[in-house]
Amino acid sequence: VKIPMPAFLTACILMSTAISKQNKIRFLLGIFDENDNLHLEEDEFISHIQALFTGLAALFGLKGVTPMQRIETFAKYVFARIAAGRE
C-alpha cells in the first residue's frame, strides 16, 4: 500500500505507546505547522485530519475510505467549532 509520508507518520505517531501525548503533539505540530507559528491554520488542520484518516485507514486495512472532499468538509467544521470556542 502506498500512502503519503505525512499520513504514515501521523498514524505511527498516534498509535505509538512509547511516545508521550505531549511529544505526539509536538511531532505532529512540527509536521503540519508549515509557517512555524506554533498553531495550526485552517489549511494545516485540514491537511492533518486528511493525513490522519488516510494513515489510519491504511494501518487498519480499510477499503473504500471516505473521500477527501468529505474529510475536508468535516475538518473545516471541526476547525470552525474549535475557533468559535476560542472567542
mmCIF file of C-alpha atoms in Angstrom:
data_model
loop_
_atom_site.group_PDB
_atom_site.id
_atom_site.type_symbol
_atom_site.label_atom_id
_atom_site.label_comp_id
_atom_site.label_asym_id
_atom_site.label_seq_id
_atom_site.Cartn_x
_atom_site.Cartn_y
_atom_site.Cartn_z
ATOM 1 C CA VAL A 1 0.000 0.000 0.000
ATOM 2 C CA LYS A 2 1.374 3.409 -0.959
ATOM 3 C CA ILE A 3 0.456 6.332 1.275
ATOM 4 C CA PRO A 4 1.924 9.833 1.623
ATOM 5 C CA MET A 5 4.661 10.225 4.229
ATOM 6 C CA PRO A 6 2.653 12.662 6.440
ATOM 7 C CA ALA A 7 -0.188 10.116 6.610
ATOM 8 C CA PHE A 8 2.226 7.330 7.523
ATOM 9 C CA LEU A 9 3.962 9.417 10.197
ATOM 10 C CA THR A 10 0.658 10.619 11.658
ATOM 11 C CA ALA A 11 -0.665 7.084 12.056
ATOM 12 C CA CYS A 12 2.611 5.791 13.516
ATOM 13 C CA ILE A 13 2.972 8.663 15.964
ATOM 14 C CA LEU A 14 -0.616 8.475 17.190
ATOM 15 C CA MET A 15 -0.580 4.689 17.593
ATOM 16 C CA SER A 16 2.758 4.594 19.409
ATOM 17 C CA THR A 17 2.672 3.709 23.082
ATOM 18 C CA ALA A 18 6.323 4.722 23.509
ATOM 19 C CA ILE A 19 5.700 8.422 22.774
ATOM 20 C CA SER A 20 4.102 10.664 25.395
ATOM 21 C CA LYS A 21 0.976 12.650 24.477
ATOM 22 C CA GLN A 22 2.915 15.901 24.751
ATOM 23 C CA ASN A 23 5.607 14.669 22.351
ATOM 24 C CA LYS A 24 2.979 13.348 19.932
ATOM 25 C CA ILE A 25 1.509 16.849 19.728
ATOM 26 C CA ARG A 26 4.976 18.360 19.222
ATOM 27 C CA PHE A 27 5.830 15.896 16.453
ATOM 28 C CA LEU A 28 2.539 16.451 14.643
ATOM 29 C CA LEU A 29 2.795 20.211 15.018
ATOM 30 C CA GLY A 30 6.274 20.003 13.511
ATOM 31 C CA ILE A 31 4.920 18.075 10.528
ATOM 32 C CA PHE A 32 1.860 20.211 9.778
ATOM 33 C CA ASP A 33 2.701 23.721 11.083
ATOM 34 C CA GLU A 34 4.224 24.902 7.818
ATOM 35 C CA ASN A 35 4.764 28.516 8.888
ATOM 36 C CA ASP A 36 6.174 27.570 12.328
ATOM 37 C CA ASN A 37 3.810 29.855 14.277
ATOM 38 C CA LEU A 38 3.114 27.127 16.878
ATOM 39 C CA HIS A 39 -0.544 26.659 15.952
ATOM 40 C CA LEU A 40 -2.377 25.168 13.014
ATOM 41 C CA GLU A 41 -4.069 27.396 10.463
ATOM 42 C CA GLU A 42 -7.226 26.028 8.831
ATOM 43 C CA ASP A 43 -5.414 24.592 5.793
ATOM 44 C CA GLU A 44 -2.785 22.976 8.029
ATOM 45 C CA PHE A 45 -5.501 21.496 10.248
ATOM 46 C CA ILE A 46 -7.286 20.102 7.178
ATOM 47 C CA SER A 47 -4.027 18.521 5.969
ATOM 48 C CA HIS A 48 -3.540 16.952 9.387
ATOM 49 C CA ILE A 49 -7.054 15.474 9.513
ATOM 50 C CA GLN A 50 -6.747 14.149 5.947
ATOM 51 C CA ALA A 51 -3.416 12.540 6.849
ATOM 52 C CA LEU A 52 -4.944 11.071 9.997
ATOM 53 C CA PHE A 53 -7.820 9.432 8.105
ATOM 54 C CA THR A 54 -5.539 8.202 5.311
ATOM 55 C CA GLY A 55 -2.894 6.838 7.663
ATOM 56 C CA LEU A 56 -5.306 5.044 9.976
ATOM 57 C CA ALA A 57 -7.249 3.586 7.040
ATOM 58 C CA ALA A 58 -4.003 2.159 5.616
ATOM 59 C CA LEU A 59 -2.862 0.926 9.026
ATOM 60 C CA PHE A 60 -6.097 -0.974 9.629
ATOM 61 C CA GLY A 61 -6.524 -2.121 6.027
ATOM 62 C CA LEU A 62 -9.803 -0.297 5.482
ATOM 63 C CA LYS A 63 -11.029 -0.271 1.917
ATOM 64 C CA GLY A 64 -13.210 2.380 0.371
ATOM 65 C CA VAL A 65 -12.120 5.077 2.797
ATOM 66 C CA THR A 66 -14.043 8.319 2.999
ATOM 67 C CA PRO A 67 -13.391 10.614 0.007
ATOM 68 C CA MET A 68 -11.020 13.520 0.681
ATOM 69 C CA GLN A 69 -13.771 16.065 -0.004
ATOM 70 C CA ARG A 70 -15.879 14.662 2.854
ATOM 71 C CA ILE A 71 -12.857 14.633 5.155
ATOM 72 C CA GLU A 72 -12.104 18.247 4.203
ATOM 73 C CA THR A 73 -15.695 19.273 4.926
ATOM 74 C CA PHE A 74 -15.540 17.521 8.301
ATOM 75 C CA ALA A 75 -12.163 19.130 9.132
ATOM 76 C CA LYS A 76 -13.464 22.605 8.255
ATOM 77 C CA TYR A 77 -16.471 22.044 10.517
ATOM 78 C CA VAL A 78 -14.298 20.894 13.423
ATOM 79 C CA PHE A 79 -11.852 23.782 12.917
ATOM 80 C CA ALA A 80 -14.723 26.286 12.929
ATOM 81 C CA ARG A 81 -16.086 24.799 16.164
ATOM 82 C CA ILE A 82 -12.657 24.989 17.811
ATOM 83 C CA ALA A 83 -12.142 28.580 16.589
ATOM 84 C CA ALA A 84 -15.593 29.581 17.850
ATOM 85 C CA GLY A 85 -14.715 28.195 21.270
ATOM 86 C CA ARG A 86 -11.698 30.494 21.499
ATOM 87 C CA GLU A 87 -13.768 33.648 21.102
#
